[in-house]
Amino acid sequence: MPNRTALYDHHLAAGAKIVDFAGWEMPIHYGSQVQEHHQVRTAAGMFDVSHMVVVDLHGTQTKAFLQKLLANDVAKLQKTGKALYSAMLAEDGGVIDDLIAYYLNDDFYRLVVNAGTRDKDLAWLEKQMTDFDIVMTVRDDLSMIAVQGPTAMQAVQSVLSDEDRTKVADLGVFYGVQVSELFVARTGYTGEAGYEIMLPNERIGDFWNQLLAVDVAPIGLGARDTLRLEAGMNLYGSDMDESTSPLVSGMGWTIAWEPEDRDFIGRKAIQTEKSRGVSQKLVGLVLLDKGVLRGHQKVYCEAGEGEITSGTFSPTLSKSIALARVPASIGEQCEVEIRGKRLTAKVVKPVFVRNGQSQLD
Amino acid sequence: MSNLPADLKYTSSHEWVRTNSDGTLTVGITDHAQELLGDLVFVELPEEGAVLSAGEQCTVVESVKAASDVYVPVDGEIIAINADLEGEPELVNSDPFDAGWLFRMQPSDASQLEKLFDADAYLASLDD
């Protein structure tokens, strides 16, 4: 029996086409994926991301635990509400999941992990937690929506009480704050301004309706994928998984190597990989010929072969773009095999669009 | 329900076929097919002059979501392609049975058309 979020009936009412996503019945689009994509780049849209997993960790040893669990270092989080993006690695350096950790106080951190990895993540957390005195609470009582786009912050603020609005308006990038029943964070997966908001399941429907009333349009998972790919953000299971290290997945920047004595899980493996020399990297591709790049297409360059990990047609750029794992010494161009033909693609930094603007030369 | 003109023939792989007054055929994909694919962003059309057999893959339509093959409904030669689709592939979404046509062909054996579905049979095939 598939799961449904508290917003399921709202999706149907908005004309959603529903698909199965990681065991959840989720909206793929509400009519046109491309239109929804443009809506987020030019105005404001909202995504039901209630299938994602919110995990609260309480206890004096939580910080020490997360310093062991995560490749990034929660010691960087000094101010209340500050968030951190991190990989959670296996001993062999493979990526178990990517997540966001919020520092709420010295005894309280909140993690947000992917829906598709829920069971193995929770099992991993429990296994690693045995030597620590921590209380873990999976917050299935909370729903979550992402409100994204150039007018998204203004729209969200307009439906809050005066008191809450002031607190939310003061939020810095990558900070979260609890205001009344809402946990509001300036995070997202689109490359646009906006918030991700958690609130009790029984309140989410009203909040959704309030946002609809101020012209925030519902956006499906289809546009969520094209938006994140344009923004150059990784998708777990496509761009990285347990068979790939963060070093070949564009996640090197999320690894905190200092202090050297912080013995996080997977450290030995990726340190060895790094000292031997990392042979591959994740790059962006822009197709110069006509066609559409897709996951698993083969990439050819002088230095060897690679593979596209995520590809699509970019509605903002009207070109096909991709993330690809390729030889580290790849040049400025490569070829991609599409249906037996080799087409030319340009190799770029894996950020294609930010705040509505093309990042290509 | 998808819009389904009664004067066309259909295939199980969601192509439609219109017989023109000069005996040539115009081929496209059905409203149902474009709806399944979602927003089209690229159409790879066959070469004019290509001689193909019924069931051969000849065109690829790509949406944001996925690529899908289009097959030749009967034996024959490709005599024209819809060049408008190069700049406006979305015509297949907005007007699948008219402005969104894919190619025209000269059938080598018009009797093969009789094996194709009429609108009712195509509709029934969707329920299977």
mmCIF file of C-alpha atoms in Angstrom, chain A residues 1-357:
data_model
loop_
_atom_site.group_PDB
_atom_site.id
_atom_site.type_symbol
_atom_site.label_atom_id
_atom_site.label_comp_id
_atom_site.label_asym_id
_atom_site.label_seq_id
_atom_site.Cartn_x
_atom_site.Cartn_y
_atom_site.Cartn_z
ATOM 1 C CA MET A 1 0.000 0.000 0.000
ATOM 2 C CA PRO A 2 1.640 3.256 -1.100
ATOM 3 C CA ASN A 3 1.977 6.151 1.312
ATOM 4 C CA ARG A 4 0.149 9.427 0.868
ATOM 5 C CA THR A 5 1.134 12.780 2.303
ATOM 6 C CA ALA A 6 -1.351 14.950 4.179
ATOM 7 C CA LEU A 7 -1.640 17.018 0.979
ATOM 8 C CA TYR A 8 -2.749 14.153 -1.275
ATOM 9 C CA ASP A 9 -6.317 15.428 -1.716
ATOM 10 C CA HIS A 10 -5.013 18.931 -2.356
ATOM 11 C CA HIS A 11 -2.882 17.563 -5.197
ATOM 12 C CA LEU A 12 -5.885 15.861 -6.766
ATOM 13 C CA ALA A 13 -7.911 19.054 -6.395
ATOM 14 C CA ALA A 14 -5.136 20.933 -8.219
ATOM 15 C CA GLY A 15 -5.269 18.472 -11.137
ATOM 16 C CA ALA A 16 -2.119 16.521 -10.282
ATOM 17 C CA LYS A 17 -0.947 13.530 -12.241
ATOM 18 C CA ILE A 18 0.125 11.147 -9.478
ATOM 19 C CA VAL A 19 3.068 8.749 -9.746
ATOM 20 C CA ASP A 20 4.809 6.391 -7.371
ATOM 21 C CA PHE A 21 7.981 7.903 -5.917
ATOM 22 C CA ALA A 22 9.917 5.817 -3.395
ATOM 23 C CA GLY A 23 6.669 4.230 -2.226
ATOM 24 C CA TRP A 24 4.780 7.531 -2.076
ATOM 25 C CA GLU A 25 1.936 8.658 -4.311
ATOM 26 C CA MET A 26 3.281 12.042 -5.360
ATOM 27 C CA PRO A 27 2.361 14.671 -7.993
ATOM 28 C CA ILE A 28 4.676 14.515 -11.029
ATOM 29 C CA HIS A 29 3.003 17.589 -12.538
ATOM 30 C CA TYR A 30 -0.302 19.471 -12.479
ATOM 31 C CA GLY A 31 -0.592 19.903 -16.267
ATOM 32 C CA SER A 32 2.718 21.103 -17.667
ATOM 33 C CA GLN A 33 6.102 20.384 -16.144
ATOM 34 C CA VAL A 34 7.774 23.074 -18.248
ATOM 35 C CA GLN A 35 5.252 25.722 -17.229
ATOM 36 C CA GLU A 36 5.770 24.805 -13.585
ATOM 37 C CA HIS A 37 9.521 25.088 -14.076
ATOM 38 C CA HIS A 38 9.177 28.628 -15.457
ATOM 39 C CA GLN A 39 6.762 29.519 -12.650
ATOM 40 C CA VAL A 40 9.497 28.828 -10.087
ATOM 41 C CA ARG A 41 12.169 30.692 -12.075
ATOM 42 C CA THR A 42 9.994 33.781 -12.553
ATOM 43 C CA ALA A 43 7.519 33.925 -9.629
ATOM 44 C CA ALA A 44 6.820 31.397 -6.860
ATOM 45 C CA GLY A 45 5.892 27.736 -6.625
ATOM 46 C CA MET A 46 5.433 25.203 -3.849
ATOM 47 C CA PHE A 47 6.448 21.560 -3.649
ATOM 48 C CA ASP A 48 5.079 18.960 -1.294
ATOM 49 C CA VAL A 49 8.201 17.320 0.126
ATOM 50 C CA SER A 50 6.481 15.705 3.087
ATOM 51 C CA HIS A 51 7.848 12.330 1.993
ATOM 52 C CA MET A 52 11.287 13.473 3.113
ATOM 53 C CA VAL A 53 12.315 12.319 6.557
ATOM 54 C CA VAL A 54 12.791 14.683 9.493
ATOM 55 C CA VAL A 55 14.822 13.193 12.330
ATOM 56 C CA ASP A 56 15.311 15.006 15.651
ATOM 57 C CA LEU A 57 18.288 14.071 17.798
ATOM 58 C CA HIS A 58 18.304 15.096 21.448
ATOM 59 C CA GLY A 59 20.975 14.609 24.081
ATOM 60 C CA THR A 60 24.269 16.055 25.262
ATOM 61 C CA GLN A 61 26.240 13.682 23.023
ATOM 62 C CA THR A 62 24.443 14.629 19.808
ATOM 63 C CA LYS A 63 27.208 16.894 18.561
ATOM 64 C CA ALA A 64 29.884 14.251 19.155
ATOM 65 C CA PHE A 65 27.714 11.677 17.407
ATOM 66 C CA LEU A 66 27.171 13.843 14.315
ATOM 67 C CA GLN A 67 30.893 14.620 14.195
ATOM 68 C CA LYS A 68 31.431 10.894 13.805
ATOM 69 C CA LEU A 69 28.457 10.275 11.507
ATOM 70 C CA LEU A 70 28.906 13.059 8.950
ATOM 71 C CA ALA A 71 31.699 13.939 6.520
ATOM 72 C CA ASN A 72 31.011 17.618 7.091
ATOM 73 C CA ASP A 73 31.608 18.963 10.591
ATOM 74 C CA VAL A 74 28.689 20.181 12.697
ATOM 75 C CA ALA A 75 31.229 22.068 14.828
ATOM 76 C CA LYS A 76 30.952 24.710 12.083
ATOM 77 C CA LEU A 77 27.422 25.348 13.315
ATOM 78 C CA GLN A 78 27.839 27.997 16.003
ATOM 79 C CA LYS A 79 24.630 29.991 15.721
ATOM 80 C CA THR A 80 21.160 28.743 16.563
ATOM 81 C CA GLY A 81 19.279 27.574 13.510
ATOM 82 C CA LYS A 82 22.330 27.314 11.221
ATOM 83 C CA ALA A 83 22.192 24.458 8.693
ATOM 84 C CA LEU A 84 24.879 22.308 7.086
ATOM 85 C CA TYR A 85 24.803 20.132 3.970
ATOM 86 C CA SER A 86 26.671 16.861 4.396
ATOM 87 C CA ALA A 87 27.242 13.372 3.095
ATOM 88 C CA MET A 88 26.718 10.410 5.390
ATOM 89 C CA LEU A 89 29.381 7.881 4.389
ATOM 90 C CA ALA A 90 29.817 4.159 4.772
ATOM 91 C CA GLU A 91 33.148 2.820 6.087
ATOM 92 C CA ASP A 92 34.315 2.271 2.494
ATOM 93 C CA GLY A 93 33.591 5.912 1.605
ATOM 94 C CA GLY A 94 30.413 5.259 -0.378
ATOM 95 C CA VAL A 95 27.626 7.800 0.070
ATOM 96 C CA ILE A 96 24.759 6.376 2.158
ATOM 97 C CA ASP A 97 22.807 9.614 1.778
ATOM 98 C CA ASP A 98 23.102 13.390 1.565
ATOM 99 C CA LEU A 99 21.278 15.427 4.171
ATOM 100 C CA ILE A 100 20.851 18.742 5.908
ATOM 101 C CA ALA A 101 21.648 19.079 9.622
ATOM 102 C CA TYR A 102 20.231 21.992 11.642
ATOM 103 C CA TYR A 103 21.831 23.105 14.893
ATOM 104 C CA LEU A 104 18.986 24.094 17.210
ATOM 105 C CA ASN A 105 20.831 24.027 20.529
ATOM 106 C CA ASP A 106 23.736 22.128 22.081
ATOM 107 C CA ASP A 107 21.455 19.188 22.876
ATOM 108 C CA PHE A 108 19.229 19.308 19.826
ATOM 109 C CA TYR A 109 19.995 18.834 16.134
ATOM 110 C CA ARG A 110 17.520 18.139 13.339
ATOM 111 C CA LEU A 111 18.365 16.098 10.220
ATOM 112 C CA VAL A 112 16.432 15.999 6.954
ATOM 113 C CA VAL A 113 17.192 12.914 4.848
ATOM 114 C CA ASN A 114 15.845 11.538 1.574
ATOM 115 C CA ALA A 115 12.610 9.562 1.316
ATOM 116 C CA GLY A 116 14.065 6.859 -0.922
ATOM 117 C CA THR A 117 16.755 6.024 1.650
ATOM 118 C CA ARG A 118 14.539 6.231 4.724
ATOM 119 C CA ASP A 119 14.808 2.662 6.005
ATOM 120 C CA LYS A 120 18.529 2.219 5.509
ATOM 121 C CA ASP A 121 19.289 5.685 6.896
ATOM 122 C CA LEU A 122 17.300 5.087 10.067
ATOM 123 C CA ALA A 123 18.889 1.657 10.488
ATOM 124 C CA TRP A 124 22.348 3.191 10.013
ATOM 125 C CA LEU A 125 21.637 5.952 12.521
ATOM 126 C CA GLU A 126 20.444 3.447 15.095
ATOM 127 C CA LYS A 127 23.437 1.218 14.542
ATOM 128 C CA GLN A 128 25.953 4.044 14.892
ATOM 129 C CA MET A 129 24.112 5.510 17.862
ATOM 130 C CA THR A 130 24.532 2.557 20.224
ATOM 131 C CA ASP A 131 27.582 4.031 21.974
ATOM 132 C CA PHE A 132 25.937 7.415 22.408
ATOM 133 C CA ASP A 133 23.240 8.604 24.757
ATOM 134 C CA ILE A 134 20.830 10.093 22.233
ATOM 135 C CA VAL A 135 17.079 10.135 21.804
ATOM 136 C CA MET A 136 16.081 9.887 18.154
ATOM 137 C CA THR A 137 12.587 10.940 17.081
ATOM 138 C CA VAL A 138 11.364 10.492 13.515
ATOM 139 C CA ARG A 139 8.986 13.382 12.954
ATOM 140 C CA ASP A 140 6.288 11.726 10.880
ATOM 141 C CA ASP A 141 3.899 14.147 12.553
ATOM 142 C CA LEU A 142 5.378 16.919 10.405
ATOM 143 C CA SER A 143 4.663 17.749 6.784
ATOM 144 C CA MET A 144 7.057 19.794 4.692
ATOM 145 C CA ILE A 145 6.680 22.098 1.725
ATOM 146 C CA ALA A 146 9.323 23.990 -0.215
ATOM 147 C CA VAL A 147 8.267 27.434 -1.446
ATOM 148 C CA GLN A 148 10.714 28.640 -4.070
ATOM 149 C CA GLY A 149 11.120 31.439 -6.589
ATOM 150 C CA PRO A 150 11.965 35.160 -6.755
ATOM 151 C CA THR A 151 8.683 36.135 -5.050
ATOM 152 C CA ALA A 152 8.518 33.105 -2.716
ATOM 153 C CA MET A 153 9.887 34.720 0.436
ATOM 154 C CA GLN A 154 7.547 37.670 0.130
ATOM 155 C CA ALA A 155 4.585 35.342 -0.459
ATOM 156 C CA VAL A 156 5.355 33.208 2.600
ATOM 157 C CA GLN A 157 5.888 36.245 4.804
ATOM 158 C CA SER A 158 2.552 37.674 3.688
ATOM 159 C CA VAL A 159 0.630 34.767 5.231
ATOM 160 C CA LEU A 160 2.408 34.893 8.616
ATOM 161 C CA SER A 161 1.407 36.811 11.742
ATOM 162 C CA ASP A 162 3.291 40.087 12.313
ATOM 163 C CA GLU A 163 5.376 38.544 15.067
ATOM 164 C CA ASP A 164 6.334 35.459 13.053
ATOM 165 C CA ARG A 165 6.997 37.530 9.939
ATOM 166 C CA THR A 166 9.646 39.578 11.710
ATOM 167 C CA LYS A 167 11.525 36.468 12.807
ATOM 168 C CA VAL A 168 11.316 34.869 9.363
ATOM 169 C CA ALA A 169 12.300 38.066 7.531
ATOM 170 C CA ASP A 170 15.503 38.186 9.601
ATOM 171 C CA LEU A 171 16.557 34.653 8.613
ATOM 172 C CA GLY A 172 19.937 34.345 6.934
ATOM 173 C CA VAL A 173 20.657 31.969 4.051
ATOM 174 C CA PHE A 174 20.849 28.359 5.297
ATOM 175 C CA TYR A 175 19.278 29.166 8.665
ATOM 176 C CA GLY A 176 16.079 27.766 10.125
ATOM 177 C CA VAL A 177 13.831 29.060 12.888
ATOM 178 C CA GLN A 178 10.799 27.777 14.792
ATOM 179 C CA VAL A 179 7.959 30.311 14.693
ATOM 180 C CA SER A 180 4.694 29.219 16.322
ATOM 181 C CA GLU A 181 3.861 25.849 14.738
ATOM 182 C CA LEU A 182 6.160 26.387 11.752
ATOM 183 C CA PHE A 183 9.809 25.529 11.317
ATOM 184 C CA VAL A 184 10.952 27.806 8.500
ATOM 185 C CA ALA A 185 14.361 27.435 6.820
ATOM 186 C CA ARG A 186 16.025 29.388 4.024
ATOM 187 C CA THR A 187 16.989 26.309 2.088
ATOM 188 C CA GLY A 188 15.866 24.741 -1.159
ATOM 189 C CA TYR A 189 16.619 22.580 -4.153
ATOM 190 C CA THR A 190 16.000 24.934 -7.084
ATOM 191 C CA GLY A 191 18.718 27.604 -7.147
ATOM 192 C CA GLU A 192 16.092 30.237 -6.328
ATOM 193 C CA ALA A 193 15.356 32.140 -3.131
ATOM 194 C CA GLY A 194 12.781 30.597 -0.838
ATOM 195 C CA TYR A 195 11.980 28.544 2.199
ATOM 196 C CA GLU A 196 11.462 24.968 3.239
ATOM 197 C CA ILE A 197 8.739 24.845 5.871
ATOM 198 C CA MET A 198 7.766 22.090 8.281
ATOM 199 C CA LEU A 199 4.490 22.116 10.149
ATOM 200 C CA PRO A 200 2.087 19.650 11.768
ATOM 201 C CA ASN A 201 0.279 17.352 9.325
ATOM 202 C CA GLU A 202 -3.122 18.637 10.421
ATOM 203 C CA ARG A 203 -2.113 22.244 9.627
ATOM 204 C CA ILE A 204 -0.436 21.768 6.263
ATOM 205 C CA GLY A 205 -3.655 21.828 4.206
ATOM 206 C CA ASP A 206 -4.662 25.254 5.497
ATOM 207 C CA PHE A 207 -1.171 26.601 4.969
ATOM 208 C CA TRP A 208 -1.134 25.252 1.393
ATOM 209 C CA ASN A 209 -4.467 26.981 0.738
ATOM 210 C CA GLN A 210 -3.177 30.249 2.167
ATOM 211 C CA LEU A 211 -0.223 30.126 -0.208
ATOM 212 C CA LEU A 212 -2.464 29.240 -3.158
ATOM 213 C CA ALA A 213 -4.478 32.354 -2.338
ATOM 214 C CA VAL A 214 -1.368 34.522 -2.761
ATOM 215 C CA ASP A 215 -0.586 32.980 -6.173
ATOM 216 C CA VAL A 216 2.003 30.416 -5.141
ATOM 217 C CA ALA A 217 1.439 27.627 -7.699
ATOM 218 C CA PRO A 218 1.746 23.897 -6.944
ATOM 219 C CA ILE A 219 4.818 22.357 -8.606
ATOM 220 C CA GLY A 220 5.352 18.641 -9.222
ATOM 221 C CA LEU A 221 8.360 16.377 -8.844
ATOM 222 C CA GLY A 222 9.065 16.651 -12.586
ATOM 223 C CA ALA A 223 9.909 20.339 -12.408
ATOM 224 C CA ARG A 224 11.673 19.765 -9.092
ATOM 225 C CA ASP A 225 14.132 17.575 -10.999
ATOM 226 C CA THR A 226 14.745 19.989 -13.909
ATOM 227 C CA LEU A 227 15.127 22.888 -11.468
ATOM 228 C CA ARG A 228 17.661 21.090 -9.256
ATOM 229 C CA LEU A 229 19.616 19.909 -12.276
ATOM 230 C CA GLU A 230 19.818 23.447 -13.689
ATOM 231 C CA ALA A 231 21.002 24.540 -10.239
ATOM 232 C CA GLY A 232 23.683 21.820 -10.385
ATOM 233 C CA MET A 233 22.427 20.066 -7.263
ATOM 234 C CA ASN A 234 22.983 16.355 -6.859
ATOM 235 C CA LEU A 235 20.191 13.810 -6.706
ATOM 236 C CA TYR A 236 20.876 10.845 -4.453
ATOM 237 C CA GLY A 237 20.639 7.554 -6.338
ATOM 238 C CA SER A 238 21.481 9.208 -9.663
ATOM 239 C CA ASP A 239 24.546 11.388 -9.145
ATOM 240 C CA MET A 240 25.910 9.512 -6.144
ATOM 241 C CA ASP A 241 25.160 6.399 -4.139
ATOM 242 C CA GLU A 242 26.920 3.798 -2.022
ATOM 243 C CA SER A 243 29.140 2.762 -4.947
ATOM 244 C CA THR A 244 30.586 6.263 -5.400
ATOM 245 C CA SER A 245 32.698 8.336 -3.066
ATOM 246 C CA PRO A 246 31.899 12.012 -2.456
ATOM 247 C CA LEU A 247 35.196 12.886 -4.178
ATOM 248 C CA VAL A 248 33.906 11.706 -7.572
ATOM 249 C CA SER A 249 30.420 13.122 -6.926
ATOM 250 C CA GLY A 250 31.057 16.853 -6.762
ATOM 251 C CA MET A 251 30.845 16.716 -2.975
ATOM 252 C CA GLY A 252 34.489 17.363 -2.108
ATOM 253 C CA TRP A 253 33.526 20.800 -0.795
ATOM 254 C CA THR A 254 31.270 19.211 1.816
ATOM 255 C CA ILE A 255 34.058 17.201 3.449
ATOM 256 C CA ALA A 256 35.622 18.806 6.526
ATOM 257 C CA TRP A 257 39.195 17.401 6.600
ATOM 258 C CA GLU A 258 40.162 19.623 9.528
ATOM 259 C CA PRO A 259 40.603 18.941 12.380
ATOM 260 C CA GLU A 260 42.688 15.953 11.327
ATOM 261 C CA ASP A 261 41.802 13.944 14.402
ATOM 262 C CA ARG A 262 38.044 14.006 13.734
ATOM 263 C CA ASP A 263 37.510 10.362 12.903
ATOM 264 C CA PHE A 264 34.284 10.456 10.897
ATOM 265 C CA ILE A 265 32.940 7.279 9.312
ATOM 266 C CA GLY A 266 34.503 6.760 5.873
ATOM 267 C CA ARG A 267 37.386 9.118 6.521
ATOM 268 C CA LYS A 268 40.137 6.518 6.075
ATOM 269 C CA ALA A 269 38.739 5.342 2.764
ATOM 270 C CA ILE A 270 38.364 8.737 1.154
ATOM 271 C CA GLN A 271 41.676 9.946 2.558
ATOM 272 C CA THR A 272 43.384 7.013 0.874
ATOM 273 C CA GLU A 273 41.503 7.724 -2.350
ATOM 274 C CA LYS A 274 42.552 11.358 -2.197
ATOM 275 C CA SER A 275 46.214 10.610 -1.515
ATOM 276 C CA ARG A 276 46.336 8.175 -4.437
ATOM 277 C CA GLY A 277 44.798 10.773 -6.717
ATOM 278 C CA VAL A 278 41.112 10.989 -7.594
ATOM 279 C CA SER A 279 40.617 9.657 -11.114
ATOM 280 C CA GLN A 280 37.128 10.982 -11.867
ATOM 281 C CA LYS A 281 35.021 14.029 -11.228
ATOM 282 C CA LEU A 282 31.458 15.221 -11.655
ATOM 283 C CA VAL A 283 31.121 17.949 -14.299
ATOM 284 C CA GLY A 284 28.345 19.759 -16.108
ATOM 285 C CA LEU A 285 27.686 19.128 -19.798
ATOM 286 C CA VAL A 286 25.856 21.335 -22.278
ATOM 287 C CA LEU A 287 24.881 19.607 -25.505
ATOM 288 C CA LEU A 288 25.974 21.644 -28.535
ATOM 289 C CA ASP A 289 24.187 19.418 -31.063
ATOM 290 C CA LYS A 290 20.440 18.768 -31.120
ATOM 291 C CA GLY A 291 19.119 16.120 -28.771
ATOM 292 C CA VAL A 292 18.530 15.400 -25.108
ATOM 293 C CA LEU A 293 21.130 14.136 -22.637
ATOM 294 C CA ARG A 294 19.870 11.397 -20.304
ATOM 295 C CA GLY A 295 21.232 9.423 -17.393
ATOM 296 C CA HIS A 296 23.547 6.486 -18.291
ATOM 297 C CA GLN A 297 24.529 7.782 -21.739
ATOM 298 C CA LYS A 298 28.231 7.213 -22.384
ATOM 299 C CA VAL A 299 30.699 10.080 -22.505
ATOM 300 C CA TYR A 300 33.892 9.934 -24.581
ATOM 301 C CA CYS A 301 36.910 12.209 -24.291
ATOM 302 C CA GLU A 302 40.644 11.932 -24.944
ATOM 303 C CA ALA A 303 41.268 10.954 -21.349
ATOM 304 C CA GLY A 304 38.833 8.045 -21.509
ATOM 305 C CA GLU A 305 35.175 7.312 -20.932
ATOM 306 C CA GLY A 306 32.570 8.550 -18.503
ATOM 307 C CA GLU A 307 28.839 8.415 -17.935
ATOM 308 C CA ILE A 308 25.996 10.861 -17.582
ATOM 309 C CA THR A 309 24.468 10.610 -14.109
ATOM 310 C CA SER A 310 21.515 12.989 -14.689
ATOM 311 C CA GLY A 311 20.443 14.624 -17.922
ATOM 312 C CA THR A 312 17.496 16.616 -19.142
ATOM 313 C CA PHE A 313 16.358 19.422 -21.350
ATOM 314 C CA SER A 314 16.795 22.720 -19.521
ATOM 315 C CA PRO A 315 13.633 24.795 -19.910
ATOM 316 C CA THR A 316 15.467 27.952 -18.813
ATOM 317 C CA LEU A 317 18.371 27.589 -21.260
ATOM 318 C CA SER A 318 16.452 25.789 -24.041
ATOM 319 C CA LYS A 319 19.396 23.405 -24.263
ATOM 320 C CA SER A 320 20.085 19.955 -23.007
ATOM 321 C CA ILE A 321 22.244 19.789 -19.878
ATOM 322 C CA ALA A 322 23.638 17.013 -17.719
ATOM 323 C CA LEU A 323 25.795 16.038 -14.800
ATOM 324 C CA ALA A 324 28.401 13.451 -15.785
ATOM 325 C CA ARG A 325 31.084 11.457 -14.026
ATOM 326 C CA VAL A 326 34.137 11.698 -16.277
ATOM 327 C CA PRO A 327 37.946 11.311 -16.213
ATOM 328 C CA ALA A 328 39.424 14.030 -13.974
ATOM 329 C CA SER A 329 41.624 15.318 -16.820
ATOM 330 C CA ILE A 330 38.749 15.878 -19.292
ATOM 331 C CA GLY A 331 39.168 18.888 -21.599
ATOM 332 C CA GLU A 332 36.670 21.535 -22.658
ATOM 333 C CA GLN A 333 34.650 19.299 -24.949
ATOM 334 C CA CYS A 334 33.557 15.707 -25.132
ATOM 335 C CA GLU A 335 31.236 13.443 -27.072
ATOM 336 C CA VAL A 336 28.076 11.783 -25.806
ATOM 337 C CA GLU A 337 26.613 8.713 -27.440
ATOM 338 C CA ILE A 338 22.883 9.095 -28.066
ATOM 339 C CA ARG A 339 21.149 6.276 -29.957
ATOM 340 C CA GLY A 340 24.363 5.192 -31.645
ATOM 341 C CA LYS A 341 25.434 8.691 -32.682
ATOM 342 C CA ARG A 342 28.182 10.691 -31.047
ATOM 343 C CA LEU A 343 27.143 14.272 -30.357
ATOM 344 C CA THR A 344 29.345 17.109 -29.110
ATOM 345 C CA ALA A 345 28.962 18.565 -25.628
ATOM 346 C CA LYS A 346 30.751 21.341 -23.805
ATOM 347 C CA VAL A 347 32.207 20.637 -20.367
ATOM 348 C CA VAL A 348 31.235 23.285 -17.786
ATOM 349 C CA LYS A 349 31.145 23.844 -14.050
ATOM 350 C CA PRO A 350 28.077 22.000 -12.787
ATOM 351 C CA VAL A 351 25.952 25.083 -12.131
ATOM 352 C CA PHE A 352 23.750 26.071 -15.041
ATOM 353 C CA VAL A 353 21.184 28.504 -13.602
ATOM 354 C CA ARG A 354 21.095 30.582 -10.417
ATOM 355 C CA ASN A 355 18.382 33.053 -9.420
ATOM 356 C CA GLY A 356 16.819 32.831 -12.841
ATOM 357 C CA GLN A 357 20.079 33.672 -14.636
#
